[in-house]
XYZ file of C-alpha atoms in Angstrom:
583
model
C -17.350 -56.007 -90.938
C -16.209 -52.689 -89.278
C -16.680 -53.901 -85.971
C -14.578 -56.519 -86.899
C -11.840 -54.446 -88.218
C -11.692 -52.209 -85.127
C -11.803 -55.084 -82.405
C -8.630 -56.731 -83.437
C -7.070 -53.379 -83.469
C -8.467 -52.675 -80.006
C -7.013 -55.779 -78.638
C -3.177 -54.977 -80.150
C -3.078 -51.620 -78.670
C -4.043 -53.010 -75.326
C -1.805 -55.705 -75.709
C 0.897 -53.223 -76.657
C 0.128 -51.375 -73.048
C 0.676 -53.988 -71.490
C 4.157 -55.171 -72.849
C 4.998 -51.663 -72.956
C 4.472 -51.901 -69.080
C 6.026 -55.053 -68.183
C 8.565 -55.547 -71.333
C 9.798 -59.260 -71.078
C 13.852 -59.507 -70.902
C 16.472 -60.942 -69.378
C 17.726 -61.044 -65.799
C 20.773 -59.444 -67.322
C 18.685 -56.313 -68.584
C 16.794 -56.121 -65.534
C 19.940 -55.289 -63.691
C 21.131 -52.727 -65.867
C 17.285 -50.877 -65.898
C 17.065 -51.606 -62.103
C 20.022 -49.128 -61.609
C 19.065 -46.831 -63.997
C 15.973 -46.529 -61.807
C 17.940 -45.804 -58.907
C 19.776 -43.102 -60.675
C 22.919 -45.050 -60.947
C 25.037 -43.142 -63.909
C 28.703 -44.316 -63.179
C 29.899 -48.319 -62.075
C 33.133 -49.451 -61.497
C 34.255 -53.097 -62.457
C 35.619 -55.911 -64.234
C 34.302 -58.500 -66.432
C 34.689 -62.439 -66.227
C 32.753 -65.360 -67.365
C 30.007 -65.853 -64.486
C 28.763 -62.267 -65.061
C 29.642 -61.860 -68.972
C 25.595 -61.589 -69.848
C 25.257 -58.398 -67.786
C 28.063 -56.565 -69.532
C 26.221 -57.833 -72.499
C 23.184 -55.900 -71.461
C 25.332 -53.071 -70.314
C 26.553 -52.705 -73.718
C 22.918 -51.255 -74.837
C 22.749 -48.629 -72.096
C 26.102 -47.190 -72.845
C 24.157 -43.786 -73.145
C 22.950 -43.892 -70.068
C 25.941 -45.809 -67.825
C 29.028 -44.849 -67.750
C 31.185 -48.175 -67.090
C 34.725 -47.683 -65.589
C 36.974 -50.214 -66.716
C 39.235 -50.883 -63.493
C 42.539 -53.030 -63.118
C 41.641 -55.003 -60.440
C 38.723 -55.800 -58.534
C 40.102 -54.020 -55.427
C 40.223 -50.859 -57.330
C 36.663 -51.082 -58.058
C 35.375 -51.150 -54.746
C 37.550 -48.288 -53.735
C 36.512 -46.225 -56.644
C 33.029 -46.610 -55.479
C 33.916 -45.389 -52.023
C 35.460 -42.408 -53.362
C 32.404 -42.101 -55.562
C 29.984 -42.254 -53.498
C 31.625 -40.189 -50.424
C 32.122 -37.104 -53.116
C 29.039 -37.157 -54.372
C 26.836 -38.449 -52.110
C 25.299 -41.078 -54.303
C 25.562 -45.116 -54.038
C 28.724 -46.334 -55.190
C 28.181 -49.091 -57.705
C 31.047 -52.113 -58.504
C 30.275 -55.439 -61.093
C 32.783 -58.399 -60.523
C 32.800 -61.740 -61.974
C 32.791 -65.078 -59.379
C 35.330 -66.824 -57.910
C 38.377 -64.531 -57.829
C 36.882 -61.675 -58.776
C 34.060 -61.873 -56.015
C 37.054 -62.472 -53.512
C 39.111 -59.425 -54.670
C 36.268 -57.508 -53.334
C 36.147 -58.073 -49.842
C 38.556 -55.397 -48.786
C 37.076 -52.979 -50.239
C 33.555 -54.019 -48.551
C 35.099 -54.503 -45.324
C 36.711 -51.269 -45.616
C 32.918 -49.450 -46.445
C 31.830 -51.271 -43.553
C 34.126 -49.846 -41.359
C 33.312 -46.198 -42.884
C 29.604 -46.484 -43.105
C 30.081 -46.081 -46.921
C 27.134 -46.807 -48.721
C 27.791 -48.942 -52.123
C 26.023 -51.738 -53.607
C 28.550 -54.905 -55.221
C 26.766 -57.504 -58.114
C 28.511 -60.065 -58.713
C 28.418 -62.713 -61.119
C 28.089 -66.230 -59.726
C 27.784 -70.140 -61.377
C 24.489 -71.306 -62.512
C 21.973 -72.541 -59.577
C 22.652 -75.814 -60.860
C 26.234 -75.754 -60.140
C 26.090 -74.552 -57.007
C 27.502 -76.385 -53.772
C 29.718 -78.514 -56.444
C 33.073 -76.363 -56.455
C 32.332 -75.292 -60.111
C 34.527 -73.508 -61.866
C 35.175 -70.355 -60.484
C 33.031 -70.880 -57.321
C 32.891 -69.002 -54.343
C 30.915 -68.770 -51.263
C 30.898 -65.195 -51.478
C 27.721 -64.803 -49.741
C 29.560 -66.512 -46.811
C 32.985 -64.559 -47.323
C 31.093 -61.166 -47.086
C 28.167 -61.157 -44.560
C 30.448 -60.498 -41.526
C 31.407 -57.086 -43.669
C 28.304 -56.163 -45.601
C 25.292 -54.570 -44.284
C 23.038 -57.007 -45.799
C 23.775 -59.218 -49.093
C 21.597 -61.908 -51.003
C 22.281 -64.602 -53.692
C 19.567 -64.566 -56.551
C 19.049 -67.887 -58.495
C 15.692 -66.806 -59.786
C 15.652 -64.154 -62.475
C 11.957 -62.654 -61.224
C 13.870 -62.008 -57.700
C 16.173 -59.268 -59.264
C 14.398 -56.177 -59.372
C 13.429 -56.626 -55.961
C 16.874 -57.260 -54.926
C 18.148 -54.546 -56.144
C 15.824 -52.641 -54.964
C 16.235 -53.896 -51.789
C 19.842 -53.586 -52.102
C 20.198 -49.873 -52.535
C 17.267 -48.887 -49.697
C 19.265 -50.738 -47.367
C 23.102 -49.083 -48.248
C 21.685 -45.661 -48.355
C 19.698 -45.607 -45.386
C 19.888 -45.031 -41.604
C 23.673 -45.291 -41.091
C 24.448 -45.871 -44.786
C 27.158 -49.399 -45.875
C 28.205 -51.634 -48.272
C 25.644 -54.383 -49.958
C 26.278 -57.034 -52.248
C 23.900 -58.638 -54.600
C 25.226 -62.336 -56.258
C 22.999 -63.358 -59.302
C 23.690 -66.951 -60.656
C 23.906 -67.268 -64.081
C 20.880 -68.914 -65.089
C 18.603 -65.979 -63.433
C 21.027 -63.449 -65.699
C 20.043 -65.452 -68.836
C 16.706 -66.255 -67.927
C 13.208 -64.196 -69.160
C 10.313 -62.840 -66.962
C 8.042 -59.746 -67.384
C 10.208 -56.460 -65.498
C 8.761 -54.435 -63.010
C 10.586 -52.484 -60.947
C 9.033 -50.375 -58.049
C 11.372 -48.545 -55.397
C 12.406 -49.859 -52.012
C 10.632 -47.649 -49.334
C 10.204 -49.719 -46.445
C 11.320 -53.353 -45.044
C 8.928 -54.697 -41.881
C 11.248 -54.664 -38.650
C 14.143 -52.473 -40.551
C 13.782 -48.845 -38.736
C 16.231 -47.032 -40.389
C 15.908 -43.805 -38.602
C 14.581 -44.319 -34.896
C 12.199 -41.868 -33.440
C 13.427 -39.160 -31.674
C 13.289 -39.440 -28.022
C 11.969 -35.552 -26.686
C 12.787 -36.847 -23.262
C 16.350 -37.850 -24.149
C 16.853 -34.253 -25.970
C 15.274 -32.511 -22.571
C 17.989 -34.283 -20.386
C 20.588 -33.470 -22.941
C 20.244 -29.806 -22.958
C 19.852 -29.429 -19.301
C 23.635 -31.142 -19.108
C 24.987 -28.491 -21.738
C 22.933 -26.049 -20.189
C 24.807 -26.618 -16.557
C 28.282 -27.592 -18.320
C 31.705 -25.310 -17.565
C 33.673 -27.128 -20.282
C 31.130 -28.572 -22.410
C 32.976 -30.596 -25.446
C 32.123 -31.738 -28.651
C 33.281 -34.559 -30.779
C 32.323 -34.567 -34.822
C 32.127 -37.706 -35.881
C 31.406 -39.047 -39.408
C 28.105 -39.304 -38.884
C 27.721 -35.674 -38.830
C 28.671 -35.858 -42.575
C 26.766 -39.120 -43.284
C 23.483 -36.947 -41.757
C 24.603 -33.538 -43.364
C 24.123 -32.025 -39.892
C 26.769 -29.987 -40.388
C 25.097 -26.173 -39.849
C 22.988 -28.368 -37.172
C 26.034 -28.561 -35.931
C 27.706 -25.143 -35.872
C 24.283 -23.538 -34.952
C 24.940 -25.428 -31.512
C 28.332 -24.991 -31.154
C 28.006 -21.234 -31.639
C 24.892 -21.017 -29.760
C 25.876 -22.151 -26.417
C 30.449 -21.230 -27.756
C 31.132 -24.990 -27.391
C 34.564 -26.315 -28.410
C 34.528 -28.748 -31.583
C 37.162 -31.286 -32.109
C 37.147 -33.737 -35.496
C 37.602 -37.673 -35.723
C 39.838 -38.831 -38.727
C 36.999 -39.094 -40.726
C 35.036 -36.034 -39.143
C 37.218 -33.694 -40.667
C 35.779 -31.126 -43.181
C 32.797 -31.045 -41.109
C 33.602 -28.294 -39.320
C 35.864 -25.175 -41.533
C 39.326 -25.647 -39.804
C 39.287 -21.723 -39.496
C 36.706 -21.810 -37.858
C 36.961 -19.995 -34.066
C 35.252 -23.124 -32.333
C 37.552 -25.724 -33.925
C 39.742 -27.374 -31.719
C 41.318 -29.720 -33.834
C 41.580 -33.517 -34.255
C 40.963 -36.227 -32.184
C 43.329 -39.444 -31.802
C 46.664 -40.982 -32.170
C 48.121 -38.560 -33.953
C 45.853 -35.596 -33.538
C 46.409 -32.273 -31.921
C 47.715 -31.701 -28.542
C 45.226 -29.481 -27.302
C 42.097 -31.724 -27.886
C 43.190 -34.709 -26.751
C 44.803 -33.381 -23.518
C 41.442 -31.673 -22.741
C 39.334 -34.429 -22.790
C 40.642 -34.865 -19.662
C 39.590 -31.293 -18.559
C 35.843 -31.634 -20.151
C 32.644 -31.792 -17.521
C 30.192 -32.760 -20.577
C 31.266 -34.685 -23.673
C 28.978 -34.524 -26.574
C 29.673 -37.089 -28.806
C 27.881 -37.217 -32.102
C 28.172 -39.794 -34.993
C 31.217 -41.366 -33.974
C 31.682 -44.522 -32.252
C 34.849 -44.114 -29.917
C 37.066 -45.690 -31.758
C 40.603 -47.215 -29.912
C 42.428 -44.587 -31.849
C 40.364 -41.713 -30.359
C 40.170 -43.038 -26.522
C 43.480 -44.534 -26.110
C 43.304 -46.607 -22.356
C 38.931 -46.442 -22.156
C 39.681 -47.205 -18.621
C 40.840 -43.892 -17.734
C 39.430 -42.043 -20.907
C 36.852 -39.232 -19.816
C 35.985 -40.767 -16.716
C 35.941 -36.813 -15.462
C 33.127 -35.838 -17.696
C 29.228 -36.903 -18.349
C 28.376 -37.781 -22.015
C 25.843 -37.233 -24.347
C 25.997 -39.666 -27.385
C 23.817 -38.943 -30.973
C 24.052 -41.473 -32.456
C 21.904 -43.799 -35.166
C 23.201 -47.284 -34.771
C 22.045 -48.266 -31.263
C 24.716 -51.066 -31.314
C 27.239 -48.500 -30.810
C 25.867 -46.826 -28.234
C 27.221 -48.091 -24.669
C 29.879 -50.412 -26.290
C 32.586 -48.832 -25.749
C 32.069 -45.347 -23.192
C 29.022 -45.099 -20.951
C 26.162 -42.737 -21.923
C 24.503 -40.343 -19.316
C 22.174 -39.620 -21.915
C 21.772 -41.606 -25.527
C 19.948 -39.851 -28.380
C 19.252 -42.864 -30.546
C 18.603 -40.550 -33.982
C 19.611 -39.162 -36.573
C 22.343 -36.240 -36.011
C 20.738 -33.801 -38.329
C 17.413 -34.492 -36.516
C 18.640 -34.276 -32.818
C 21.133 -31.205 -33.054
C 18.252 -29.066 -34.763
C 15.849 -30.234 -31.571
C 18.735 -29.716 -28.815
C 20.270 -26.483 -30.204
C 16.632 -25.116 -29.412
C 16.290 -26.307 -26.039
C 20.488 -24.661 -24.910
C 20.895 -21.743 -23.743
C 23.358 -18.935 -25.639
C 26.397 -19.529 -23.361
C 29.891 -18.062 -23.229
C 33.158 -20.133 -21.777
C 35.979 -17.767 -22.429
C 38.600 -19.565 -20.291
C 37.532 -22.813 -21.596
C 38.451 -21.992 -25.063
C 41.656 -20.221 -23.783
C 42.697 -23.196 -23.106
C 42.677 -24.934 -26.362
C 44.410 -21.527 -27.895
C 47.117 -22.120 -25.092
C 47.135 -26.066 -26.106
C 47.363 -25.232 -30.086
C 50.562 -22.741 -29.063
C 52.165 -25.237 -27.168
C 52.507 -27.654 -29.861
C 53.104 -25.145 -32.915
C 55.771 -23.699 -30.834
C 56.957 -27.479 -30.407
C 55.988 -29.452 -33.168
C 54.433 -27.603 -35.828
C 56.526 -24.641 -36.472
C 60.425 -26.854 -37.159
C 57.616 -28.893 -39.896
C 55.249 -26.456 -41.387
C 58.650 -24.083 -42.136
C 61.848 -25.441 -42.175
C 64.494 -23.511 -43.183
C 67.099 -26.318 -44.011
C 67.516 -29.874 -44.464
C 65.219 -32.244 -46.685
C 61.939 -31.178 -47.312
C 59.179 -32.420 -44.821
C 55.975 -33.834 -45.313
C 54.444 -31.180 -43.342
C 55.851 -28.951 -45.242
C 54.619 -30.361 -49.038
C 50.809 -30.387 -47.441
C 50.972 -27.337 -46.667
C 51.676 -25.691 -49.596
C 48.949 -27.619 -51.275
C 46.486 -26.448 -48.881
C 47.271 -22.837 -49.286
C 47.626 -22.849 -53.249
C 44.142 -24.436 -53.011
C 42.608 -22.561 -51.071
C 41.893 -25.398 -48.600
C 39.159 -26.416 -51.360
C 39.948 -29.239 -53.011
C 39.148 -32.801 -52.288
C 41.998 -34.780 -50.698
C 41.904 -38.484 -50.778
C 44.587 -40.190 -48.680
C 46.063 -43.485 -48.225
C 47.173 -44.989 -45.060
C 50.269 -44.059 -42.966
C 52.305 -41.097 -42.041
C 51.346 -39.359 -44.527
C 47.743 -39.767 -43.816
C 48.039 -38.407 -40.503
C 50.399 -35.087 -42.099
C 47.637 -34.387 -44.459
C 44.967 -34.687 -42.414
C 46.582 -32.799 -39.203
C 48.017 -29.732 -42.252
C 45.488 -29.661 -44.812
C 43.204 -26.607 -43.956
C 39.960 -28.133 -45.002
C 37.041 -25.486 -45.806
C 34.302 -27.679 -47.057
C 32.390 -30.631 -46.188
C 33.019 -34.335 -47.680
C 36.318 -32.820 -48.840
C 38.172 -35.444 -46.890
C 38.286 -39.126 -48.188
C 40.818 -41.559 -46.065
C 40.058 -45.314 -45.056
C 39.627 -44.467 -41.540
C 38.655 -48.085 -39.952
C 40.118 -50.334 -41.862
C 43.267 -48.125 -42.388
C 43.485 -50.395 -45.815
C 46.859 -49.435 -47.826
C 46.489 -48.885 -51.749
C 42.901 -46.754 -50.921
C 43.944 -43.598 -52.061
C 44.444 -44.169 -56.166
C 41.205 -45.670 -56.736
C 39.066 -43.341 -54.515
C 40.618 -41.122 -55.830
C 39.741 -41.388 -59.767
C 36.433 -42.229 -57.970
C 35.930 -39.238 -56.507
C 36.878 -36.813 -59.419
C 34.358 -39.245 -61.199
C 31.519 -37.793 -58.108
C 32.815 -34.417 -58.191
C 34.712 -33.791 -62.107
C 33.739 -29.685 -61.241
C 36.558 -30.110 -58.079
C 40.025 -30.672 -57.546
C 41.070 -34.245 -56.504
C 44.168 -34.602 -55.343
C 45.430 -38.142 -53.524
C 48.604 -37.874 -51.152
C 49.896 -41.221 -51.117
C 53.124 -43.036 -49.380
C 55.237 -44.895 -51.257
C 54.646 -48.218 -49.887
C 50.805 -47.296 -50.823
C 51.282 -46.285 -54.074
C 52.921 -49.594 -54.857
C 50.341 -51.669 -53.902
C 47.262 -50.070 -56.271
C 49.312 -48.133 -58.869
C 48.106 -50.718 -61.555
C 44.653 -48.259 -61.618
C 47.002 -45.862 -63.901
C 45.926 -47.459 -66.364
C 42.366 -46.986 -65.354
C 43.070 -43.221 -65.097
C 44.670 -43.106 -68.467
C 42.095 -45.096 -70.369
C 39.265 -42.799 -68.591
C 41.018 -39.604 -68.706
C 39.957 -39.063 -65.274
C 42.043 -35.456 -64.036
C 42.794 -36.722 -60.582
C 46.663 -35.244 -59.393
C 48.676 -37.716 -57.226
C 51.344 -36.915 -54.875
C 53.728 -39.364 -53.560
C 55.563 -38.707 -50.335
C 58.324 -40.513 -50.992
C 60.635 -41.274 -47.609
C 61.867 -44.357 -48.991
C 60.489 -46.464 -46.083
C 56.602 -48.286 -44.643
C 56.382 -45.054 -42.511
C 54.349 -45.370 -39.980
C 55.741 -48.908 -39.115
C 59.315 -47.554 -39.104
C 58.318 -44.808 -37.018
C 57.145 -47.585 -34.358
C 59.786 -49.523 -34.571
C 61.996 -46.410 -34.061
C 59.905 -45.690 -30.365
C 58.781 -48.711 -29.466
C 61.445 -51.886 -30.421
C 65.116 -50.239 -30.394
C 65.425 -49.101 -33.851
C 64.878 -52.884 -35.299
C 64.120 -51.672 -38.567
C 62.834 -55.348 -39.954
C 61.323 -55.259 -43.798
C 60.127 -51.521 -43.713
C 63.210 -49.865 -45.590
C 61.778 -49.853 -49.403
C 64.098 -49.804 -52.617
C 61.788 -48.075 -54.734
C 61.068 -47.854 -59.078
C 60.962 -44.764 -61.092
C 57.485 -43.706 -60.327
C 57.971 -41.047 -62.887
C 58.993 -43.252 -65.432
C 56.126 -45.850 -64.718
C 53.553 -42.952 -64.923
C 54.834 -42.194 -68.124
C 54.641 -45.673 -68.979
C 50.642 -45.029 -68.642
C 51.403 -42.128 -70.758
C 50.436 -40.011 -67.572
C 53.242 -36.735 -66.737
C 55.011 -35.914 -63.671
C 57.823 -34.536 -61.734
C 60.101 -35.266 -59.218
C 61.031 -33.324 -56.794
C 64.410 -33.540 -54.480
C 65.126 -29.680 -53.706
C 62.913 -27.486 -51.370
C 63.313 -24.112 -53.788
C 61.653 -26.085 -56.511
C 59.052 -27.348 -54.348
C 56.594 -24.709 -54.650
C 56.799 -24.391 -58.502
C 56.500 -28.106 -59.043
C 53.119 -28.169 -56.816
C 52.036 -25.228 -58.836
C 52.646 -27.061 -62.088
C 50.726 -29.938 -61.394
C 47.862 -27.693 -60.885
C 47.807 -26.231 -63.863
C 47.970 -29.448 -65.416
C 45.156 -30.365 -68.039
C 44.395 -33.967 -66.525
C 45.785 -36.487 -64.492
C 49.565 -35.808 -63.080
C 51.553 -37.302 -60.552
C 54.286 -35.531 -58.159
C 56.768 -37.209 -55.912
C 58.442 -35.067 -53.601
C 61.479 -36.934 -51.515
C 60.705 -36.418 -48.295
C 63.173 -36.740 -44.977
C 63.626 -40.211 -44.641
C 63.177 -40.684 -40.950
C 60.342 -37.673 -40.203
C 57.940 -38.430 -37.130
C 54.222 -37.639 -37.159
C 54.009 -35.870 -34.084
C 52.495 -35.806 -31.530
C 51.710 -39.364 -30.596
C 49.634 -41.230 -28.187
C 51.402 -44.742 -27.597
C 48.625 -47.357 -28.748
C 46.708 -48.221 -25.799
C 48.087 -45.721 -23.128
C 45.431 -42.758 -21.726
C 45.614 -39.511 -24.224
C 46.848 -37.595 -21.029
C 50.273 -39.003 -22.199
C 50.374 -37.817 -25.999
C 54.127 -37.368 -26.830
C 55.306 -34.075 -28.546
C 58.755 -35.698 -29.369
């Protein structure tokens, strides 16, 4: 009779074990514990109907996932940039189908471009539905593998965990992008026994190549013989964290270091080895000297149009080394005398021990006598006016010096972009967040509140246009709602910038649709019960900019700026860097 009584009870407990291993739920649940397992604390989205059972789910974990509540779709995917590029995490973002799937692609393709790694579910129609232009039905696997890394469409709830699993190896590793994940409704509804083991490995997916000794051998012996070695920081030195890797190079062998857009904060702009930025609208002295360079050592970037201007004539002096971990970029665009197919972190630590310490004096002379030449030119009549409406220059600056050069700046798209990123003196890494390839307008707000959502112990500050503002300012209300503390600043000129500044050089002063008649952005921030200030008057600049920091929370600034300012200098699109205008 005993042994009776204890084998039942033997047979629970084991039968306990084993649901307490593999619990049976939903598909819904099993996305919402999936990214709890990959340490997923913060998404940004947007209900609808097609993905309405994971919210359900998600309403259970509210202790463990923080759920942003974002305007518009759009605005989710950019929060998740800015997310994930200040903290250095995944960015997550949930839409619903149809619509809400669509109003995502931007935001992927702008990732894409950036090597941003962020992982989209969306909500789809049930399996049975699909193909017959359902309600709300999208081919959004179609619409987004041209600008996702990988994606998938999951009918069967048992194929989720591995999905997602799947999904976030893939965006984080190697050179890190965007992934979406579509689940159809049925598999979110649906029951199966969850497991969930980590994504560690995918057969003929190398997502950091072997180092090639060889390659590093014939790399240093170039940098070893080089009279004006040069290198360019890419954002792949930030994606790899290679940024002391690096600097111990640089200073080893007293090599130059100029930024791409989205290389800055690599490198400590006061740095004695910076030379400044790369590009369109970079500085004079490192883009003029490219043509001066024997050795080019490019890492993590991909030469970009904006960078070499005319590739016909760009470098054509000078041998190049190029580090870099996507081997489609390598050879697309400028010849390689040597490739280093690797990581950056990985090959600078192997080639700074194979240079030799080095000294080039004169070389870097001549990017002191470069920077001179265009603060004497350009820089000085912006950075310190002494009359006439206040400058864009101007307004950056002051925010760079009253933080210290320490805050996080998130910037739209336009001339504005290219003020803050040319005058903001940027002291720490992943400091600067800006849609570099897509150049995609409206950015700044949401990557913004994303970003103080990575980093709430920094300051986040977006500098935004006000064409750009216009076209995301509905995430206020996101801001509001969240309390998130992120300070905007509009540089308000009253025009599209950048495309006024064109047609200024380039068509004869044809100023056709860029002149903007502008709101009350004061009074619509206070409509989302956010404060602000506007500011018309150069004496009350300084004092305004002060205020906002002091500010408790979110706050937003707009400073009228000189309506027809130039970002200068300028490299006319297409024409070698050798011609970069100064006026």
């Amino acid at each position: 009779m005993q042994q009776k009584d204890v084998l039942p009870m033997k047979a629970e407990t084991e039968a306990d074990k084993r649901s307490a291993v593999k619990p049976v739920i939903t598909g819904s649940e099993a996305v919402i514990r999936s990214l709890i397992a990959e340490g997923v604390e913060t998404i940004f989205g947007y209900p609808g109907g097609a993905i309405m059972p994971i919210y359900d789910a998600l309403y259970d974990f509210q202790d463990q996932v923080h759920h942003i509540l974002v305007r518009h779709e759009q605005g989710a995917t950019h929060a998740a940039q800015g997310y994930s590029r200040a903290s250095g995490k995944v960015g997550v973002a949930f839409a619903t189908s149809g619509p809400g799937a669509t109003n995502l692609v931007t935001g992927l393709a702008d990732a894409y471009m950036d090597s941003t790694p962020m992982v989209c579910i969306t909500g789809q129609v049930a399996a049975a539905l699909l193909g017959t232009d359902a309600f709300q039905e999208t081919d959004v696997i179609g619409i987004t593998m041209p600008i996702t890394k990988w994606n998938i469409q999951v009918t069967r709830q048992e194929d989720i965990p591995g999905a997602i699993a799947k999904a976030f190896y893939i965006a984080r590793s190697g050179r890190p992008g965007p992934v979406l994940v579509d689940i159809t409704k049925n598999a979110q509804v649906g029951t199966f026994e969850y497991e969930y083991n980590k994504c560690e490995f995918i057969r003929s997916y190398q997502p950091v190549p072997e180092l090639d000794n060889e390659a590093v051998t014939a790399a240093a012996a170039l940098i070893n013989s080089a009279k004006k070695p040069y290198i360019f920081c890419g954002h792949g030195v930030l994606l790899s964290g290679a940024e002391n890797e690096l600097l111990s190079l640089a200073e080893k062998a007293q090599i130059p270091v100029a930024s791409t857009l989205l290389g800055l904060s690599a490198v400590p702009v006061d740095h004695p080895l910076y030379g400044g930025m790369l590009g369109m609208h970079g500085n004079y002295a490192p883009n003029m000297l490219t043509c001066e360079a024997d050795l080019i050592i490019a890492v993590g970037m991909r030469f970009d149009d904006r960078v070499t201007g005319d590739v016909s004539t760009f470098v054509k002096q000078a041998k190049v080394i190029h580090i870099e971990i996507d081997a489609a970029e390598i050879n697309k665009i400028i010849p390689a005398d040597v490739a280093i197919h690797a990581d950056a972190k990985e090959a600078l630590s192997a080639l700074s021990q194979l240079v030799m310490p080095a000294k080039h004096d004169a070389w870097l002379e001549e990017f002191r006598f470069g920077h001179k030449k265009e603060y004497d030119k350009v820089q000085h009549r912006e950075l310190y006016p002494e009359a006439g409406e206040i400058k864009m220059a101007e307004t950056v600056r002051l925010i760079s010096e009253k933080t210290n050069g320490e805050a996080i700046l998130v910037t739209d798209v336009g001339q504005h972009q290219m003020i803050a990123s040319r005058y903001y003196r940027f002291k720490n890494p992943n400091t600067n967040i800006t849609s570099g390839g897509m150049g995609t307008m409206g950015f700044s707000i949401p990557a913004a509140m994303g970003a103080k959502m990575g980093a709430p112990e920094k300051e986040v500050i977006a500098v935004v246009g006000d064409g750009c503002f216009q076209m995301t300012l509905q995430e206020l209300g996101t801001i509001y709602q969240s309390q998130i503390g992120v300070k905007m600043v509009i540089l308000n000129n009253n025009f599209l910038g950048m495309v006024r500044q064109w047609q200024q050089l380039f068509f004869d002063k044809r100023y056709s649709s860029t002149e903007m008649v502008n709101p009350d952005f004061i009074q619509i921030a206070k409509g989302f019960f956010i404060p602000g200030k506007k500011v018309t008057a150069r004496e009350d600049l300084a004092a305004a900019i002060d205020e906002m920091l002091a500010h408790n929370g979110a706050y937003l600034l707009e400073v009228v700026v000189e309506k027809e300012d130039n970002v200068f200098p300028m490299v006319p699109a297409g024409a070698p860097v050798s011609t970069i205008r100064l006026e």
